[in-house]
N, CA, C and O of each residue as an XYZ file, in Angstrom:
720
protein
N       6.034    -39.588     12.933
C       6.247    -38.569     11.932
C       4.905    -38.248     11.247
O       4.137    -39.149     10.911
N       4.652    -36.994     11.056
C       3.423    -36.562     10.399
C       3.509    -36.778      8.895
O       4.582    -36.682      8.299
N       2.376    -37.069      8.299
C       2.296    -37.242      6.855
C       1.055    -36.543      6.320
O       0.050    -36.387      7.014
N       1.160    -36.135      5.081
C       0.010    -35.581      4.381
C      -0.306    -36.511      3.227
O       0.564    -36.811      2.410
N      -1.533    -36.963      3.159
C      -1.952    -37.812      2.057
C      -2.777    -36.950      1.104
O      -3.765    -36.332      1.501
N      -2.355    -36.920     -0.152
C      -3.028    -36.096     -1.152
C      -4.005    -36.962     -1.931
O      -3.632    -37.997     -2.483
N      -5.252    -36.533     -1.970
C      -6.287    -37.233     -2.721
C      -6.310    -36.657     -4.137
O      -7.095    -35.756     -4.433
N      -5.446    -37.182     -5.008
C      -5.302    -36.653     -6.370
C      -6.602    -36.737     -7.142
O      -6.940    -35.821     -7.891
N      -7.330    -37.818     -6.968
C      -8.585    -37.994     -7.700
C      -9.561    -36.860     -7.388
O     -10.207    -36.325     -8.289
N      -9.664    -36.500     -6.118
C     -10.560    -35.419     -5.700
C     -10.073    -34.065     -6.213
O     -10.866    -33.262     -6.705
N      -8.765    -33.811     -6.097
C      -8.215    -32.527     -6.553
C      -8.413    -32.369     -8.060
O      -8.862    -31.320     -8.523
N      -8.081    -33.400     -8.814
C      -8.215    -33.321    -10.272
C      -9.685    -33.249    -10.674
O     -10.037    -32.532    -11.611
N     -10.540    -33.980     -9.977
C     -11.981    -33.918    -10.250
C     -12.546    -32.525    -10.013
O     -13.308    -32.011    -10.833
N     -12.172    -31.909     -8.882
C     -12.636    -30.548     -8.582
C     -12.096    -29.544     -9.593
O     -12.817    -28.651    -10.040
N     -10.825    -29.696     -9.950
C     -10.225    -28.810    -10.954
C     -10.997    -28.911    -12.273
O     -11.314    -27.893    -12.889
N     -11.296    -30.129    -12.700
C     -12.007    -30.312    -13.967
C     -13.426    -29.744    -13.920
O     -13.916    -29.233    -14.927
N     -14.094    -29.827    -12.761
C     -15.428    -29.234    -12.620
C     -15.358    -27.717    -12.789
O     -16.152    -27.130    -13.524
N     -14.404    -27.090    -12.105
C     -14.256    -25.628    -12.197
C     -13.881    -25.232    -13.622
O     -14.398    -24.249    -14.153
N     -12.992    -25.991    -14.234
C     -12.582    -25.710    -15.614
C     -13.771    -25.799    -16.575
O     -13.899    -24.970    -17.476
N     -14.627    -26.782    -16.391
C     -15.821    -26.923    -17.229
C     -16.746    -25.717    -17.066
O     -17.239    -25.170    -18.052
N     -16.975    -25.310    -15.830
C     -17.856    -24.161    -15.567
C     -17.292    -22.892    -16.204
O     -18.033    -22.131    -16.827
N     -15.991    -22.659    -16.053
C     -15.404    -21.444    -16.629
C     -15.457    -21.494    -18.154
O     -15.741    -20.479    -18.789
N     -15.190    -22.647    -18.747
C     -15.263    -22.768    -20.203
C     -16.676    -22.533    -20.718
O     -16.865    -21.858    -21.730
N     -17.673    -23.089    -20.025
C     -19.078    -22.917    -20.428
C     -19.511    -21.458    -20.365
O     -20.419    -21.045    -21.087
N     -18.866    -20.676    -19.503
C     -19.225    -19.271    -19.332
C     -18.233    -18.330    -20.003
O     -18.181    -17.139    -19.695
N     -17.448    -18.882    -20.922
C     -16.494    -18.091    -21.709
C     -15.534    -17.284    -20.826
O     -15.221    -16.129    -21.114
N     -15.079    -17.919    -19.754
C     -14.115    -17.294    -18.838
C     -12.816    -18.086    -18.895
O     -12.788    -19.238    -19.327
N     -11.749    -17.445    -18.451
C     -10.476    -18.139    -18.367
C     -10.160    -18.419    -16.909
O     -10.292    -17.544    -16.053
N      -9.746    -19.633    -16.640
C      -9.387    -20.062    -15.299
C      -7.893    -19.858    -15.091
O      -7.084    -20.254    -15.930
N      -7.530    -19.242    -13.977
C      -6.130    -19.117    -13.597
C      -5.931    -19.983    -12.356
O      -6.540    -19.740    -11.314
N      -5.080    -20.986    -12.477
C      -4.800    -21.889    -11.367
C      -3.658    -21.296    -10.542
O      -2.541    -21.136    -11.033
N      -3.954    -20.975     -9.291
C      -2.966    -20.360     -8.404
C      -2.172    -21.472     -7.719
O      -2.742    -22.413     -7.166
N      -0.850    -21.343     -7.768
C       0.023    -22.436     -7.333
C       0.828    -22.139     -6.074
O       1.720    -22.915     -5.731
N       0.547    -21.054     -5.383
C       1.392    -20.681     -4.246
C       1.344    -21.690     -3.103
O       2.303    -21.803     -2.339
N       0.260    -22.407     -2.979
C       0.134    -23.375     -1.895
C       1.198    -24.466     -1.985
O       1.651    -24.979     -0.962
N       1.599    -24.824     -3.211
C       2.605    -25.872     -3.369
C       3.855    -25.352     -4.062
O       4.530    -26.101     -4.767
N       4.171    -24.074     -3.867
C       5.408    -23.449     -4.348
C       5.651    -23.629     -5.848
O       6.795    -23.775     -6.277
N       4.582    -23.620     -6.641
C       4.688    -23.772     -8.096
C       5.481    -25.017     -8.479
O       6.221    -25.005     -9.463
N       5.330    -26.085     -7.709
C       6.031    -27.335     -7.981
C       5.569    -27.905     -9.320
O       4.381    -28.148     -9.529
N       6.530    -28.114    -10.223
C       6.209    -28.543    -11.579
C       5.503    -29.897    -11.607
O       4.575    -30.080    -12.395
N       5.915    -30.844    -10.773
C       5.275    -32.164    -10.754
C       3.802    -32.047    -10.370
O       2.950    -32.744    -10.921
N       3.516    -31.166     -9.429
C       2.137    -30.950     -9.001
C       1.332    -30.310    -10.140
O       0.215    -30.734    -10.436
N       1.913    -29.287    -10.773
C       1.242    -28.622    -11.894
C       0.950    -29.640    -12.997
O      -0.174    -29.719    -13.494
N       1.956    -30.407    -13.373
C       1.808    -31.369    -14.476
C       0.744    -32.423    -14.154
O      -0.017    -32.832    -15.030
N       0.699    -32.849    -12.920
C      -0.283    -33.866    -12.538
C      -1.712    -33.340    -12.641
O      -2.628    -34.084    -12.991
N      -1.900    -32.072    -12.339
C      -3.247    -31.498    -12.376
C      -3.644    -31.079    -13.790
O      -4.743    -31.398    -14.244
N      -2.766    -30.373    -14.485
C      -3.169    -29.767    -15.757
C      -2.537    -30.417    -16.979
O      -2.913    -30.092    -18.105
N      -1.600    -31.312    -16.791
C      -0.951    -31.956    -17.932
C      -0.091    -30.970    -18.703
O       0.558    -30.105    -18.115
N      -0.091    -31.106    -20.010
C       0.731    -30.248    -20.863
C      -0.056    -29.113    -21.502
O       0.475    -28.413    -22.363
N      -1.305    -28.915    -21.103
C      -2.122    -27.850    -21.687
C      -1.507    -26.494    -21.394
O      -1.032    -26.257    -20.284
N      -1.510    -25.603    -22.374
C      -0.973    -24.252    -22.121
C      -2.005    -23.379    -21.407
O      -2.524    -22.423    -21.983
N      -2.295    -23.712    -20.165
C      -3.304    -22.999    -19.395
C      -2.652    -21.878    -18.585
O      -1.430    -21.731    -18.570
N      -3.490    -21.097    -17.918
C      -3.005    -20.021    -17.054
C      -2.605    -20.584    -15.695
O      -3.359    -21.323    -15.061
N      -1.399    -20.216    -15.264
C      -0.908    -20.546    -13.927
C      -0.507    -19.228    -13.271
O       0.157    -18.401    -13.895
N      -0.904    -19.032    -12.025
C      -0.573    -17.800    -11.337
C       0.043    -18.047     -9.979
O      -0.174    -19.083     -9.350
N       0.818    -17.071     -9.544
C       1.420    -17.130     -8.218
C       1.663    -15.701     -7.752
O       1.691    -14.774     -8.560
N       1.835    -15.530     -6.456
C       2.075    -14.188     -5.929
C       3.475    -14.032     -5.355
O       3.818    -12.967     -4.842
N       4.282    -15.075     -5.436
C       5.639    -15.010     -4.909
C       6.645    -15.113     -6.044
O       6.571    -16.023     -6.870
N       7.590    -14.174     -6.082
C       8.599    -14.173     -7.149
C       9.329    -15.511     -7.244
O       9.511    -16.045     -8.337
N       9.745    -16.048     -6.102
C      10.534    -17.291     -6.115
C       9.740    -18.441     -6.733
O      10.320    -19.311     -7.384
N       8.440    -18.456     -6.540
C       7.604    -19.488     -7.146
C       7.343    -19.184     -8.618
O       7.382    -20.077     -9.463
N       7.081    -17.928     -8.908
C       6.731    -17.520    -10.266
C       7.830    -17.886    -11.260
O       7.551    -18.340    -12.370
N       9.055    -17.688    -10.857
C      10.195    -17.965    -11.739
C      10.261    -19.452    -12.085
O      10.767    -19.810    -13.148
N       9.754    -20.329    -11.201
C       9.801    -21.774    -11.431
C       8.726    -22.270    -12.406
O       8.824    -23.393    -12.900
N       7.714    -21.463    -12.689
C       6.636    -21.913    -13.571
C       7.183    -22.036    -14.993
O       7.787    -21.090    -15.499
N       6.983    -23.180    -15.645
C       7.513    -23.367    -17.008
C       6.949    -22.325    -17.978
O       5.788    -21.928    -17.878
N       7.783    -21.899    -18.905
C       7.388    -20.836    -19.837
C       6.371    -21.261    -20.885
O       5.780    -20.404    -21.542
N       6.144    -22.583    -21.064
C       5.126    -22.986    -22.036
C       3.720    -22.709    -21.504
O       2.756    -22.700    -22.270
N       3.600    -22.484    -20.198
C       2.319    -22.127    -19.602
C       2.129    -20.618    -19.671
O       3.104    -19.867    -19.695
N       0.878    -20.174    -19.703
C       0.592    -18.744    -19.620
C       0.722    -18.362    -18.150
O       0.079    -18.955    -17.284
N       1.557    -17.370    -17.879
C       1.916    -17.049    -16.508
C       1.320    -15.714    -16.053
O       1.438    -14.696    -16.736
N       0.677    -15.748    -14.880
C       0.130    -14.538    -14.271
C       0.777    -14.347    -12.906
O       0.848    -15.276    -12.101
N       1.246    -13.133    -12.660
C       1.814    -12.794    -11.367
C       0.835    -11.897    -10.629
O       0.378    -10.892    -11.173
N       0.514    -12.255     -9.399
C      -0.339    -11.431     -8.558
C       0.576    -10.462     -7.824
O       1.232    -10.839     -6.853
N       0.622     -9.216     -8.285
C       1.527     -8.224     -7.698
C       0.801     -7.441     -6.614
O      -0.112     -6.666     -6.899
N       1.212     -7.648     -5.378
C       0.603     -6.921     -4.265
C       1.585     -5.975     -3.587
O       1.184     -5.141     -2.775
N       2.887     -6.102     -3.920
C       3.900     -5.248     -3.298
C       4.762     -4.606     -4.380
O       5.128     -5.251     -5.363
N       5.074     -3.352     -4.190
C       5.917     -2.628     -5.126
C       7.283     -3.300     -5.262
O       7.868     -3.303     -6.346
N       7.790     -3.866     -4.178
C       9.106     -4.510     -4.218
C       9.116     -5.769     -5.087
O      10.188     -6.288     -5.399
N       7.954     -6.262     -5.479
C       7.886     -7.462     -6.316
C       7.932     -7.160     -7.812
O       7.890     -8.083     -8.626
N       8.018     -5.898     -8.182
C       8.170     -5.558     -9.595
C       9.637     -5.788     -9.943
O      10.522     -5.162     -9.361
N       9.895     -6.686    -10.892
C      11.269     -7.067    -11.208
C      11.391     -7.366    -12.696
O      10.394     -7.587    -13.383
N      12.621     -7.369    -13.178
C      12.881     -7.529    -14.613
C      12.437     -8.871    -15.170
O      12.157     -8.965    -16.365
N      12.362     -9.910    -14.351
C      11.954    -11.213    -14.854
C      10.497    -11.241    -15.317
O      10.008    -12.278    -15.765
N       9.815    -10.125    -15.212
C       8.449    -10.053    -15.724
C       8.418    -10.282    -17.233
O       7.349    -10.444    -17.822
N       9.583    -10.293    -17.845
C       9.679    -10.598    -19.273
C       9.014    -11.942    -19.584
O       8.469    -12.125    -20.673
N       9.055    -12.877    -18.640
C       8.443    -14.193    -18.838
C       6.992    -14.241    -18.390
O       6.411    -15.320    -18.275
N       6.413    -13.095    -18.141
C       5.051    -13.006    -17.632
C       4.097    -12.639    -18.769
O       4.431    -11.823    -19.629
N       2.929    -13.236    -18.767
C       1.913    -12.899    -19.755
C       0.920    -11.883    -19.208
O       0.379    -11.067    -19.955
N       0.685    -11.937    -17.902
C      -0.353    -11.104    -17.309
C      -0.001    -10.810    -15.849
O       0.667    -11.597    -15.179
N      -0.469     -9.664    -15.384
C      -0.238     -9.253    -13.994
C      -1.571     -8.853    -13.380
O      -2.354     -8.127    -13.993
N      -1.821     -9.324    -12.186
C      -3.022     -9.017    -11.411
C      -2.640     -7.884    -10.461
O      -1.805     -8.090     -9.580
N      -3.223     -6.697    -10.613
C      -2.757     -5.494     -9.909
C      -3.934     -4.703     -9.328
O      -5.027     -4.680     -9.894
N      -3.683     -4.056     -8.182
C      -4.703     -3.179     -7.600
C      -4.099     -1.888     -7.043
O      -4.726     -1.212     -6.228
N      -2.896     -1.551     -7.477
C      -2.194     -0.395     -6.929
C      -1.599      0.433     -8.063
O      -0.888     -0.096     -8.917
N      -1.891      1.732     -8.069
C      -1.390      2.615     -9.129
C       0.137      2.707     -9.123
O       0.744      2.813    -10.189
N       0.764      2.668     -7.961
C       2.233      2.731     -7.894
C       2.857      1.511     -8.559
O       3.896      1.620     -9.210
N       2.229      0.356     -8.397
C       2.732     -0.852     -9.056
C       2.566     -0.718    -10.571
O       3.460     -1.099    -11.327
N       1.437     -0.183    -11.016
C       1.237      0.035    -12.460
C       2.310      0.967    -13.017
O       2.847      0.725    -14.098
N       2.619      2.024    -12.285
C       3.663      2.958    -12.730
C       5.024      2.269    -12.812
O       5.778      2.501    -13.757
N       5.345      1.422    -11.830
C       6.628      0.708    -11.846
C       6.693     -0.270    -13.014
O       7.733     -0.385    -13.663
N       5.607     -0.970    -13.290
C       5.566     -1.901    -14.417
C       5.746     -1.135    -15.726
O       6.408     -1.622    -16.642
N       5.169      0.043    -15.819
C       5.274      0.826    -17.057
C       6.710      1.254    -17.335
O       7.058      1.530    -18.483
N       7.553      1.315    -16.298
C       8.950      1.729    -16.455
C       9.888      0.587    -16.836
O      11.036      0.829    -17.206
N       9.409     -0.660    -16.749
C      10.256     -1.803    -17.089
C      10.519     -1.847    -18.585
O       9.664     -1.477    -19.389
N      11.704     -2.301    -18.945
C      12.019     -2.524    -20.354
C      11.505     -3.915    -20.704
O      12.013     -4.920    -20.206
N      10.487     -3.964    -21.570
C       9.866     -5.231    -21.917
C       9.844     -5.368    -23.435
O       9.621     -4.392    -24.151
N      10.075     -6.573    -23.917
C      10.014     -6.796    -25.354
C       8.630     -7.242    -25.793
O       8.352     -7.331    -26.990
N       7.756     -7.526    -24.826
C       6.399     -7.923    -25.181
C       5.412     -7.181    -24.285
O       5.768     -6.654    -23.231
N       4.178     -7.158    -24.735
C       3.109     -6.499    -24.002
C       2.630     -7.417    -22.882
O       2.283     -8.571    -23.135
N       2.608     -6.928    -21.674
C       2.108     -7.695    -20.532
C       0.703     -7.196    -20.224
O       0.489     -6.004    -20.005
N      -0.249     -8.121    -20.210
C      -1.631     -7.750    -19.926
C      -1.804     -7.458    -18.437
O      -1.261     -8.157    -17.582
N      -2.572     -6.411    -18.151
C      -2.876     -6.036    -16.772
C      -4.326     -6.402    -16.490
O      -5.233     -6.011    -17.225
N      -4.533     -7.163    -15.410
C      -5.876     -7.467    -14.925
C      -6.011     -6.718    -13.596
O      -5.230     -6.934    -12.669
N      -7.000     -5.848    -13.517
C      -7.210     -5.090    -12.288
C      -7.958     -5.958    -11.285
O      -8.992     -6.545    -11.605
N      -7.431     -6.031    -10.083
C      -7.992     -6.867     -9.024
C      -9.014     -6.071     -8.214
O      -8.702     -5.017     -7.662
N     -10.234     -6.591     -8.153
C     -11.289     -5.949     -7.366
C     -11.431     -6.643     -6.015
O     -11.294     -7.863     -5.919
N     -11.703     -5.868     -4.983
C     -11.952     -6.399     -3.644
C     -13.433     -6.740     -3.550
O     -14.288     -5.854     -3.514
N     -13.723     -8.047     -3.512
C     -15.120     -8.491     -3.456
C     -15.386     -9.430     -2.291
O     -16.206    -10.342     -2.397
N     -14.697     -9.210     -1.185
C     -15.057     -9.947      0.009
C     -13.980    -10.756      0.676
O     -14.177    -11.182      1.814
N     -12.843    -10.998      0.038
C     -11.795    -11.776      0.690
C     -10.978    -10.896      1.638
O     -10.222    -11.399      2.469
N     -11.137     -9.587      1.504
C     -10.498     -8.608      2.383
C      -8.982     -8.740      2.407
O      -8.351     -8.564      3.449
N      -8.406     -9.047      1.257
C      -6.951     -9.144      1.187
C      -6.386     -7.906      0.525
O      -5.648     -7.140      1.144
N      -6.728     -7.718     -0.710
C      -6.356     -6.498     -1.399
C      -7.228     -6.396     -2.636
O      -7.881     -7.362     -3.031
N      -7.234     -5.262     -3.221
C      -8.043     -5.064     -4.412
C      -8.656     -3.684     -4.415
O      -8.658     -2.976     -3.408
N      -9.169     -3.326     -5.558
C      -9.811     -2.027     -5.740
C     -11.255     -2.155     -5.279
O     -11.967     -3.068     -5.695
N     -11.682     -1.245     -4.425
C     -13.080     -1.232     -4.011
C     -13.928     -0.898     -5.235
O     -13.626      0.074     -5.928
N     -14.971     -1.660     -5.526
C     -15.798     -1.376     -6.705
C     -16.313      0.064     -6.767
O     -16.493      0.613     -7.854
N     -16.547      0.674     -5.605
C     -17.004      2.071     -5.587
C     -15.923      3.034     -6.078
O     -16.235      4.151     -6.492
N     -14.661      2.617     -6.037
C     -13.548      3.471     -6.467
C     -13.013      3.096     -7.851
O     -12.035      3.681     -8.316
N     -13.644      2.135     -8.504
C     -13.102      1.607     -9.756
C     -13.025      2.669    -10.858
O     -12.013      2.751    -11.555
N     -14.070      3.481    -11.027
C     -14.032      4.502    -12.088
C     -12.885      5.475    -11.883
O     -12.173      5.800    -12.833
N     -12.697      5.943    -10.662
C     -11.605      6.867    -10.364
C     -10.251      6.195    -10.590
O      -9.339      6.800    -11.153
N     -10.125      4.939    -10.147
C      -8.880      4.197    -10.359
C      -8.583      4.092    -11.855
O      -7.454      4.331    -12.281
N      -9.584      3.739    -12.644
C      -9.407      3.585    -14.096
C      -8.978      4.896    -14.744
O      -8.093      4.904    -15.600
N      -9.591      5.993    -14.347
C      -9.209      7.297    -14.919
C      -7.733      7.585    -14.672
O      -7.040      8.077    -15.563
N      -7.249      7.284    -13.474
C      -5.831      7.501    -13.161
C      -4.939      6.482    -13.864
O      -3.861      6.832    -14.343
N      -5.370      5.243    -13.929
C      -4.573      4.193    -14.570
C      -4.407      4.461    -16.059
O      -3.344      4.199    -16.621
N      -5.439      4.975    -16.695
C      -5.373      5.228    -18.133
C      -4.412      6.365    -18.488
O      -4.075      6.546    -19.658
N      -3.973      7.124    -17.498
C      -2.984      8.180    -17.717
C      -1.553      7.637    -17.742
O      -0.625      8.342    -18.137
N      -1.379      6.380    -17.318
C      -0.044      5.771    -17.250
C       0.295      5.177    -18.614
O      -0.463      4.382    -19.170
N       1.461      5.583    -19.144
C       1.911      5.065    -20.444
C       2.466      3.649    -20.310
O       2.862      3.212    -19.230
N       2.481      2.953    -21.437
C       3.179      1.682    -21.560
C       2.577      0.550    -20.722
O       3.302     -0.340    -20.278
N       1.262      0.575    -20.503
C       0.580     -0.551    -19.856
C      -0.641     -0.920    -20.690
O      -1.184     -0.088    -21.417
N      -1.063     -2.172    -20.577
C      -2.194     -2.680    -21.340
C      -3.216     -3.268    -20.367
O      -3.108     -4.427    -19.966
N      -4.204     -2.461    -19.995
C      -5.250     -2.949    -19.095
C      -6.192     -3.808    -19.931
O      -6.846     -3.324    -20.855
N      -6.245     -5.090    -19.589
C      -6.977     -6.068    -20.386
C      -8.319     -6.443    -19.788
O      -9.222     -6.878    -20.502
N      -8.457     -6.273    -18.454
C      -9.715     -6.674    -17.846
C      -9.700     -6.500    -16.346
O      -8.783     -5.910    -15.774
N     -10.745     -7.032    -15.719
C     -10.868     -7.003    -14.267
C     -11.071     -8.432    -13.769
O     -11.502     -9.314    -14.512
N     -10.754     -8.633    -12.508
C     -10.940     -9.939    -11.895
C     -10.989     -9.793    -10.395
O     -10.926     -8.681     -9.871
N     -11.099    -10.895     -9.708
C     -11.120    -10.864     -8.258
C     -10.429    -12.105     -7.716
O     -10.306    -13.112     -8.412
N      -9.984    -12.027     -6.486
C      -9.275    -13.109     -5.826
C     -10.153    -13.586     -4.671
O     -10.234    -12.931     -3.632
N     -10.802    -14.721     -4.860
C     -11.694    -15.240     -3.829
C     -11.148    -16.552     -3.269
O     -10.357    -17.237     -3.918
N     -11.576    -16.884     -2.072
C     -11.174    -18.145     -1.465
C      -9.727    -18.180     -1.034
O      -9.168    -19.263     -0.866
N      -9.104    -17.039     -0.851
C      -7.679    -17.003     -0.557
C      -7.434    -16.881      0.944
O      -7.056    -17.857      1.591
N      -7.640    -15.721      1.487
C      -7.290    -15.464      2.879
C      -8.466    -15.740      3.820
O      -8.339    -16.506      4.775
N      -9.603    -15.112      3.542
C     -10.745    -15.239      4.428
C     -11.670    -16.387      4.024
O     -12.657    -16.659      4.708
N     -11.356    -17.053      2.925
C     -12.174    -18.173      2.496
C     -13.493    -17.765      1.851
O     -14.413    -18.579      1.770
N     -13.601    -16.526      1.394
C     -14.820    -16.056      0.729
C     -15.044    -16.874     -0.536
O     -14.207    -16.873     -1.439
N     -16.161    -17.563     -0.598
C     -16.467    -18.372     -1.766
C     -17.265    -17.558     -2.780
O     -18.048    -16.686     -2.400
N     -17.073    -17.835     -4.049
C     -17.845    -17.126     -5.072
C     -19.330    -17.455     -4.931
O     -19.705    -18.589     -4.634
N     -20.150    -16.458     -5.146
C     -21.598    -16.672     -5.159
C     -22.212    -15.751     -6.210
O     -21.511    -14.957     -6.838
N     -23.503    -15.862     -6.393
C     -24.170    -15.089     -7.444
C     -24.027    -13.586     -7.216
O     -23.829    -12.834     -8.170
N     -24.124    -13.145     -5.970
C     -23.986    -11.718     -5.656
C     -22.605    -11.204     -6.068
O     -22.486    -10.137     -6.670
N     -21.568    -11.972     -5.740
C     -20.200    -11.582     -6.087
C     -20.027    -11.487     -7.597
O     -19.455    -10.520     -8.101
N     -20.522    -12.491     -8.317
C     -20.402    -12.467     -9.776
C     -21.206    -11.329    -10.386
O     -20.790    -10.747    -11.388
N     -22.363    -11.001     -9.790
C     -23.152     -9.867    -10.287
C     -22.405     -8.551    -10.097
O     -22.440     -7.690    -10.976
N     -21.733     -8.386     -8.965
C     -20.943     -7.168     -8.727
C     -19.809     -7.086     -9.735
O     -19.567     -6.027    -10.314
N     -19.114     -8.193     -9.947
C     -18.013     -8.226    -10.911
C     -18.517     -7.900    -12.317
O     -17.884     -7.132    -13.041
N     -19.644     -8.476    -12.701
C     -20.229     -8.215    -14.019
C     -20.654     -6.760    -14.141
O     -20.403     -6.127    -15.166
N     -21.292     -6.224    -13.110
C     -21.703     -4.808    -13.128
C     -20.491     -3.891    -13.272
O     -20.537     -2.912    -14.017
N     -19.412     -4.203    -12.565
C     -18.191     -3.393    -12.671
C     -17.642     -3.435    -14.094
O     -17.221     -2.411    -14.632
N     -17.649     -4.600    -14.691
C     -17.160     -4.740    -16.065
C     -17.961     -3.848    -17.010
O     -17.388     -3.067    -17.769
N     -19.284     -3.966    -16.961
C     -20.111     -3.169    -17.882
C     -20.042     -1.683    -17.552
O     -20.136     -0.848    -18.451
N     -19.881     -1.346    -16.287
C     -19.765      0.051    -15.881
C     -18.525      0.700    -16.505
O     -18.616      1.775    -17.096
N     -17.372      0.046    -16.371
C     -16.157      0.665    -16.935
C     -16.152      0.580    -18.455
O     -15.580      1.442    -19.123
N     -16.779     -0.440    -19.002
C     -16.831     -0.570    -20.458
C     -17.661      0.563    -21.077
O     -17.306      1.080    -22.135
N     -18.746      0.943    -20.432
C     -19.613      1.991    -20.988
C     -19.162      3.402    -20.641
O     -19.374      4.326    -21.427
N     -18.544      3.586    -19.477
C     -18.172      4.938    -19.051
C     -16.808      5.383    -19.538
O     -16.572      6.577    -19.724
N     -15.909      4.435    -19.746
C     -14.547      4.845    -20.073
C     -14.183      4.525    -21.481
O     -13.065      4.809    -21.910
């Protein structure tokens, strides 16, 4: 019978290193849990009881994330827009149709929108060259709160963050901040 042995010390050590780097640079870390189906025991073992950001891209997993955590849903399909977003704090989006669908939901709280930029993982995201045009169209949609931009790296193609990627992300941030 096959077995998987999990090196908790290494996983927690790596998580803490990334968390330190993001804190030192005044960034927020979102821990994506889709690999282990948002299993609460796994989440608790890594992050404890801290009210940190947890994200997932699957509805079935997202619903399992405890509400005391800050929850981010990575919305890549229009069919994934659903009423349970009431328990969501933030949504990672790169499609205007998804933004329009979210704007039509009846929500009692403001859900922050983080626009996803395509910076090399080739999964989904807004091309940085199209960001200004995307923003102009997105700002015409009522009932949404665009809070920032981000990117999804190390997911499908294994693109690791590097200085060039962070420079592009930073340039995009300052570009939309000054132009729009």
